Amino acid sequence: MKEMVCIVCPKGCHMKVERNQEEWIVTGNSCNRGKLYAIEEQRNPSRVVPTTVAVSHGMHPRLPVKTARPIPKQLIRRAMEEISKVEVDAPIEQGQVIIENLLGTGVDVVASRRMNRV
């Protein structure tokens, strides 16, 4: 049995998850979204990765970026290594793709804000 706190909404339900041969049993959730979150967290935990990349000719030295969708949790360290190698040149638009198909996941890294050129 695994105990966890749901992060789907602000309630923060304290849930227990266990596998019973063919099905997942979730208790403590107050909605179905919490149950789905708990099961997915056991099957394939994933996260959106927010970070920054270096930017040249920009108003600031770093540009906030994030993965457009969650990536498998076990890939986060490798993803950060790849993202840390990137330097972009301003101007950059919010939502602009900075890295396509990060680590073959099909998930892009996108700019979280606009960066004007100076």
N, C-alpha and C. Protein backbone atom coordinates (compact mmCIF):
# COMPACT_ATOMS: atom_id res chain seq x y z
N MET A 1 0.84 -1.18 0.00
CA MET A 1 0.00 0.00 0.00
C MET A 1 0.88 1.25 0.00
N LYS A 2 0.47 2.21 -0.78
CA LYS A 2 1.20 3.48 -0.90
C LYS A 2 0.30 4.61 -0.44
N GLU A 3 0.81 5.46 0.45
CA GLU A 3 0.08 6.64 0.88
C GLU A 3 0.57 7.84 0.09
N MET A 4 -0.36 8.71 -0.30
CA MET A 4 0.01 9.88 -1.08
C MET A 4 -0.99 11.00 -0.86
N VAL A 5 -0.57 12.20 -1.21
CA VAL A 5 -1.44 13.37 -1.14
C VAL A 5 -1.77 13.77 -2.57
N CYS A 6 -3.04 13.93 -2.85
CA CYS A 6 -3.49 14.31 -4.19
C CYS A 6 -3.12 15.77 -4.46
N ILE A 7 -2.66 16.04 -5.68
CA ILE A 7 -2.31 17.41 -6.08
C ILE A 7 -3.20 17.94 -7.19
N VAL A 8 -4.29 17.24 -7.49
CA VAL A 8 -5.16 17.64 -8.58
C VAL A 8 -5.92 18.93 -8.25
N CYS A 9 -6.34 19.09 -7.01
CA CYS A 9 -7.04 20.31 -6.62
C CYS A 9 -6.53 20.75 -5.25
N PRO A 10 -6.95 21.90 -4.76
CA PRO A 10 -6.44 22.41 -3.49
C PRO A 10 -6.84 21.61 -2.24
N LYS A 11 -7.76 20.68 -2.35
CA LYS A 11 -8.18 19.91 -1.17
C LYS A 11 -7.04 19.10 -0.57
N GLY A 12 -6.18 18.55 -1.38
CA GLY A 12 -5.05 17.76 -0.89
C GLY A 12 -5.47 16.50 -0.15
N CYS A 13 -6.35 15.73 -0.75
CA CYS A 13 -6.85 14.50 -0.12
C CYS A 13 -5.70 13.55 0.18
N HIS A 14 -5.75 12.94 1.36
CA HIS A 14 -4.78 11.92 1.75
C HIS A 14 -5.33 10.58 1.29
N MET A 15 -4.65 9.97 0.33
CA MET A 15 -5.16 8.76 -0.29
C MET A 15 -4.25 7.57 -0.01
N LYS A 16 -4.83 6.41 -0.11
CA LYS A 16 -4.09 5.15 -0.05
C LYS A 16 -4.38 4.41 -1.33
N VAL A 17 -3.32 3.86 -1.92
CA VAL A 17 -3.44 3.16 -3.19
C VAL A 17 -2.81 1.78 -3.03
N GLU A 18 -3.52 0.78 -3.51
CA GLU A 18 -2.94 -0.56 -3.52
C GLU A 18 -3.44 -1.32 -4.73
N ARG A 19 -2.68 -2.30 -5.12
CA ARG A 19 -3.00 -3.12 -6.30
C ARG A 19 -3.55 -4.45 -5.81
N ASN A 20 -4.73 -4.80 -6.31
CA ASN A 20 -5.37 -6.06 -5.98
C ASN A 20 -5.43 -6.90 -7.24
N GLN A 21 -4.44 -7.69 -7.51
CA GLN A 21 -4.31 -8.57 -8.68
C GLN A 21 -4.67 -7.88 -9.99
N GLU A 22 -5.93 -7.55 -10.22
CA GLU A 22 -6.37 -7.00 -11.51
C GLU A 22 -6.73 -5.52 -11.48
N GLU A 23 -6.93 -4.97 -10.29
CA GLU A 23 -7.40 -3.59 -10.24
C GLU A 23 -6.67 -2.78 -9.18
N TRP A 24 -6.73 -1.46 -9.34
CA TRP A 24 -6.18 -0.53 -8.36
C TRP A 24 -7.29 -0.15 -7.40
N ILE A 25 -6.99 -0.14 -6.13
CA ILE A 25 -7.95 0.27 -5.10
C ILE A 25 -7.44 1.57 -4.49
N VAL A 26 -8.24 2.62 -4.61
CA VAL A 26 -7.87 3.95 -4.10
C VAL A 26 -8.90 4.34 -3.05
N THR A 27 -8.42 4.74 -1.88
CA THR A 27 -9.32 5.23 -0.84
C THR A 27 -8.83 6.60 -0.37
N GLY A 28 -9.75 7.39 0.17
CA GLY A 28 -9.40 8.71 0.69
C GLY A 28 -9.61 9.84 -0.30
N ASN A 29 -9.87 9.52 -1.55
CA ASN A 29 -10.09 10.56 -2.56
C ASN A 29 -11.53 11.06 -2.45
N SER A 30 -11.72 12.35 -2.73
CA SER A 30 -13.07 12.90 -2.67
C SER A 30 -13.68 13.08 -4.06
N CYS A 31 -12.90 12.77 -5.11
CA CYS A 31 -13.45 12.86 -6.46
C CYS A 31 -12.76 11.83 -7.36
N ASN A 32 -13.34 11.63 -8.53
CA ASN A 32 -12.80 10.65 -9.46
C ASN A 32 -11.46 11.10 -10.05
N ARG A 33 -11.26 12.42 -10.15
CA ARG A 33 -9.97 12.92 -10.67
C ARG A 33 -8.83 12.50 -9.76
N GLY A 34 -9.07 12.51 -8.45
CA GLY A 34 -8.05 12.07 -7.50
C GLY A 34 -7.73 10.60 -7.68
N LYS A 35 -8.75 9.79 -7.90
CA LYS A 35 -8.54 8.36 -8.13
C LYS A 35 -7.69 8.14 -9.38
N LEU A 36 -8.02 8.84 -10.47
CA LEU A 36 -7.26 8.70 -11.71
C LEU A 36 -5.81 9.15 -11.52
N TYR A 37 -5.63 10.26 -10.79
CA TYR A 37 -4.28 10.74 -10.51
C TYR A 37 -3.48 9.69 -9.74
N ALA A 38 -4.08 9.12 -8.71
CA ALA A 38 -3.38 8.13 -7.87
C ALA A 38 -2.96 6.92 -8.68
N ILE A 39 -3.84 6.45 -9.54
CA ILE A 39 -3.52 5.27 -10.36
C ILE A 39 -2.41 5.60 -11.34
N GLU A 40 -2.52 6.73 -12.02
CA GLU A 40 -1.49 7.11 -13.00
C GLU A 40 -0.14 7.35 -12.33
N GLU A 41 -0.18 7.89 -11.13
CA GLU A 41 1.06 8.13 -10.38
C GLU A 41 1.77 6.82 -10.05
N GLN A 42 1.02 5.76 -9.88
CA GLN A 42 1.61 4.44 -9.62
C GLN A 42 2.08 3.78 -10.91
N ARG A 43 1.30 3.89 -11.96
CA ARG A 43 1.63 3.26 -13.25
C ARG A 43 2.80 3.95 -13.96
N ASN A 44 2.67 5.26 -14.11
CA ASN A 44 3.63 6.01 -14.92
C ASN A 44 3.73 7.45 -14.41
N PRO A 45 4.46 7.68 -13.33
CA PRO A 45 4.54 9.05 -12.80
C PRO A 45 5.21 9.99 -13.81
N SER A 46 4.64 11.16 -13.97
CA SER A 46 5.19 12.13 -14.91
C SER A 46 5.01 13.54 -14.35
N ARG A 47 5.83 14.45 -14.85
CA ARG A 47 5.81 15.84 -14.37
C ARG A 47 6.08 16.81 -15.51
N VAL A 48 5.50 18.00 -15.41
CA VAL A 48 5.91 19.12 -16.25
C VAL A 48 7.20 19.63 -15.63
N VAL A 49 8.19 19.92 -16.47
CA VAL A 49 9.50 20.36 -15.97
C VAL A 49 9.69 21.84 -16.29
N PRO A 50 9.67 22.71 -15.28
CA PRO A 50 9.97 24.12 -15.48
C PRO A 50 11.43 24.40 -15.16
N THR A 51 12.08 25.21 -15.98
CA THR A 51 13.48 25.56 -15.75
C THR A 51 13.79 26.83 -16.54
N THR A 52 15.06 27.09 -16.77
CA THR A 52 15.47 28.24 -17.59
C THR A 52 16.56 27.81 -18.56
N VAL A 53 16.72 28.61 -19.62
CA VAL A 53 17.84 28.44 -20.55
C VAL A 53 18.54 29.78 -20.70
N ALA A 54 19.78 29.72 -21.11
CA ALA A 54 20.54 30.95 -21.35
C ALA A 54 19.96 31.66 -22.58
N VAL A 55 20.00 33.01 -22.52
CA VAL A 55 19.51 33.79 -23.66
C VAL A 55 20.53 34.88 -23.97
N SER A 56 20.83 35.03 -25.23
CA SER A 56 21.73 36.11 -25.63
C SER A 56 20.91 37.24 -26.26
N HIS A 57 21.39 38.45 -26.07
CA HIS A 57 20.76 39.66 -26.60
C HIS A 57 19.37 39.89 -26.03
N GLY A 58 19.10 39.36 -24.85
CA GLY A 58 17.79 39.54 -24.24
C GLY A 58 17.82 40.53 -23.10
N MET A 59 16.63 40.90 -22.63
CA MET A 59 16.49 41.82 -21.51
C MET A 59 17.03 41.20 -20.22
N HIS A 60 17.03 39.88 -20.15
CA HIS A 60 17.51 39.13 -18.98
C HIS A 60 18.43 38.02 -19.46
N PRO A 61 19.31 37.53 -18.61
CA PRO A 61 20.26 36.50 -19.03
C PRO A 61 19.66 35.09 -19.14
N ARG A 62 18.48 34.86 -18.54
CA ARG A 62 17.85 33.54 -18.56
C ARG A 62 16.40 33.68 -19.04
N LEU A 63 15.94 32.66 -19.76
CA LEU A 63 14.57 32.61 -20.25
C LEU A 63 13.84 31.45 -19.58
N PRO A 64 12.71 31.70 -18.92
CA PRO A 64 11.96 30.60 -18.34
C PRO A 64 11.33 29.73 -19.43
N VAL A 65 11.47 28.43 -19.27
CA VAL A 65 10.91 27.46 -20.21
C VAL A 65 10.25 26.33 -19.41
N LYS A 66 9.46 25.52 -20.10
CA LYS A 66 8.85 24.36 -19.46
C LYS A 66 8.51 23.33 -20.54
N THR A 67 8.34 22.09 -20.11
CA THR A 67 7.86 21.08 -21.05
C THR A 67 6.39 21.37 -21.32
N ALA A 68 5.98 21.20 -22.56
CA ALA A 68 4.60 21.50 -22.95
C ALA A 68 3.61 20.54 -22.31
N ARG A 69 4.06 19.35 -22.00
CA ARG A 69 3.25 18.33 -21.32
C ARG A 69 4.15 17.60 -20.33
N PRO A 70 3.57 16.85 -19.43
CA PRO A 70 4.42 16.07 -18.51
C PRO A 70 5.27 15.05 -19.25
N ILE A 71 6.45 14.79 -18.70
CA ILE A 71 7.33 13.74 -19.21
C ILE A 71 7.51 12.71 -18.10
N PRO A 72 7.90 11.48 -18.44
CA PRO A 72 8.11 10.47 -17.39
C PRO A 72 9.11 10.96 -16.35
N LYS A 73 8.77 10.73 -15.11
CA LYS A 73 9.57 11.22 -13.99
C LYS A 73 11.02 10.73 -14.05
N GLN A 74 11.23 9.50 -14.52
CA GLN A 74 12.58 8.96 -14.56
C GLN A 74 13.45 9.64 -15.62
N LEU A 75 12.87 10.45 -16.49
CA LEU A 75 13.66 11.16 -17.51
C LEU A 75 14.02 12.59 -17.11
N ILE A 76 13.57 13.04 -15.96
CA ILE A 76 13.78 14.45 -15.59
C ILE A 76 15.25 14.83 -15.53
N ARG A 77 16.09 14.01 -14.93
CA ARG A 77 17.52 14.34 -14.83
C ARG A 77 18.15 14.48 -16.22
N ARG A 78 17.87 13.53 -17.11
CA ARG A 78 18.41 13.60 -18.48
C ARG A 78 17.85 14.81 -19.22
N ALA A 79 16.56 15.09 -18.99
CA ALA A 79 15.94 16.25 -19.64
C ALA A 79 16.63 17.54 -19.21
N MET A 80 16.91 17.66 -17.92
CA MET A 80 17.59 18.85 -17.41
C MET A 80 18.99 18.98 -18.01
N GLU A 81 19.67 17.87 -18.19
CA GLU A 81 21.00 17.91 -18.82
C GLU A 81 20.90 18.43 -20.24
N GLU A 82 19.92 17.98 -21.00
CA GLU A 82 19.74 18.43 -22.38
C GLU A 82 19.34 19.91 -22.44
N ILE A 83 18.41 20.29 -21.59
CA ILE A 83 17.94 21.67 -21.59
C ILE A 83 19.06 22.63 -21.19
N SER A 84 19.92 22.20 -20.27
CA SER A 84 21.01 23.08 -19.81
C SER A 84 22.02 23.40 -20.90
N LYS A 85 22.06 22.63 -21.97
CA LYS A 85 23.00 22.86 -23.09
C LYS A 85 22.51 23.94 -24.05
N VAL A 86 21.27 24.36 -23.90
CA VAL A 86 20.64 25.25 -24.88
C VAL A 86 20.88 26.72 -24.55
N GLU A 87 21.18 27.50 -25.59
CA GLU A 87 21.20 28.95 -25.50
C GLU A 87 20.40 29.48 -26.67
N VAL A 88 19.46 30.38 -26.40
CA VAL A 88 18.62 30.96 -27.45
C VAL A 88 19.00 32.41 -27.66
N ASP A 89 18.59 32.94 -28.81
CA ASP A 89 18.87 34.32 -29.16
C ASP A 89 17.55 35.09 -29.18
N ALA A 90 17.47 36.18 -28.42
CA ALA A 90 16.26 37.00 -28.40
C ALA A 90 16.09 37.67 -29.75
N PRO A 91 14.88 37.98 -30.15
CA PRO A 91 13.64 37.91 -29.39
C PRO A 91 13.02 36.51 -29.40
N ILE A 92 12.27 36.22 -28.36
CA ILE A 92 11.58 34.94 -28.20
C ILE A 92 10.13 35.26 -27.82
N GLU A 93 9.19 34.55 -28.39
CA GLU A 93 7.78 34.72 -28.06
C GLU A 93 7.33 33.68 -27.06
N GLN A 94 6.41 34.03 -26.20
CA GLN A 94 5.85 33.07 -25.26
C GLN A 94 5.21 31.92 -26.05
N GLY A 95 5.49 30.70 -25.64
CA GLY A 95 4.96 29.52 -26.33
C GLY A 95 5.83 29.03 -27.47
N GLN A 96 6.86 29.79 -27.83
CA GLN A 96 7.75 29.38 -28.91
C GLN A 96 8.48 28.11 -28.52
N VAL A 97 8.59 27.17 -29.46
CA VAL A 97 9.28 25.92 -29.20
C VAL A 97 10.78 26.18 -29.13
N ILE A 98 11.38 25.76 -28.03
CA ILE A 98 12.82 25.93 -27.80
C ILE A 98 13.55 24.64 -28.13
N ILE A 99 12.98 23.50 -27.74
CA ILE A 99 13.51 22.17 -28.07
C ILE A 99 12.35 21.31 -28.54
N GLU A 100 12.48 20.75 -29.72
CA GLU A 100 11.45 19.84 -30.22
C GLU A 100 11.71 18.42 -29.74
N ASN A 101 10.66 17.71 -29.40
CA ASN A 101 10.71 16.28 -29.11
C ASN A 101 11.83 15.92 -28.12
N LEU A 102 11.77 16.50 -26.95
CA LEU A 102 12.78 16.30 -25.92
C LEU A 102 12.97 14.82 -25.61
N LEU A 103 14.18 14.33 -25.78
CA LEU A 103 14.56 12.95 -25.49
C LEU A 103 13.66 11.92 -26.18
N GLY A 104 13.10 12.27 -27.32
CA GLY A 104 12.25 11.33 -28.05
C GLY A 104 10.90 11.08 -27.40
N THR A 105 10.49 11.97 -26.48
CA THR A 105 9.23 11.79 -25.76
C THR A 105 8.02 12.30 -26.55
N GLY A 106 8.28 13.08 -27.61
CA GLY A 106 7.19 13.72 -28.32
C GLY A 106 6.74 15.01 -27.65
N VAL A 107 7.43 15.42 -26.59
CA VAL A 107 7.08 16.62 -25.82
C VAL A 107 8.10 17.71 -26.13
N ASP A 108 7.60 18.89 -26.46
CA ASP A 108 8.46 20.03 -26.74
C ASP A 108 8.74 20.82 -25.47
N VAL A 109 9.85 21.54 -25.48
CA VAL A 109 10.15 22.52 -24.44
C VAL A 109 9.80 23.88 -25.04
N VAL A 110 8.98 24.66 -24.32
CA VAL A 110 8.50 25.94 -24.85
C VAL A 110 8.86 27.08 -23.92
N ALA A 111 8.92 28.28 -24.48
CA ALA A 111 9.19 29.49 -23.70
C ALA A 111 7.98 29.81 -22.83
N SER A 112 8.23 30.13 -21.58
CA SER A 112 7.15 30.47 -20.64
C SER A 112 6.81 31.96 -20.64
N ARG A 113 7.64 32.75 -21.30
CA ARG A 113 7.37 34.19 -21.39
C ARG A 113 8.03 34.73 -22.64
N ARG A 114 7.70 35.95 -22.96
CA ARG A 114 8.30 36.67 -24.08
C ARG A 114 9.61 37.29 -23.64
N MET A 115 10.58 37.33 -24.52
CA MET A 115 11.86 37.98 -24.21
C MET A 115 12.22 38.88 -25.39
N ASN A 116 12.21 40.19 -25.14
CA ASN A 116 12.57 41.16 -26.17
C ASN A 116 14.09 41.20 -26.37
N ARG A 117 14.49 41.66 -27.51
CA ARG A 117 15.91 41.85 -27.81
C ARG A 117 16.34 43.23 -27.35
N VAL A 118 17.57 43.32 -26.82
CA VAL A 118 18.10 44.63 -26.42
C VAL A 118 19.25 45.02 -27.32
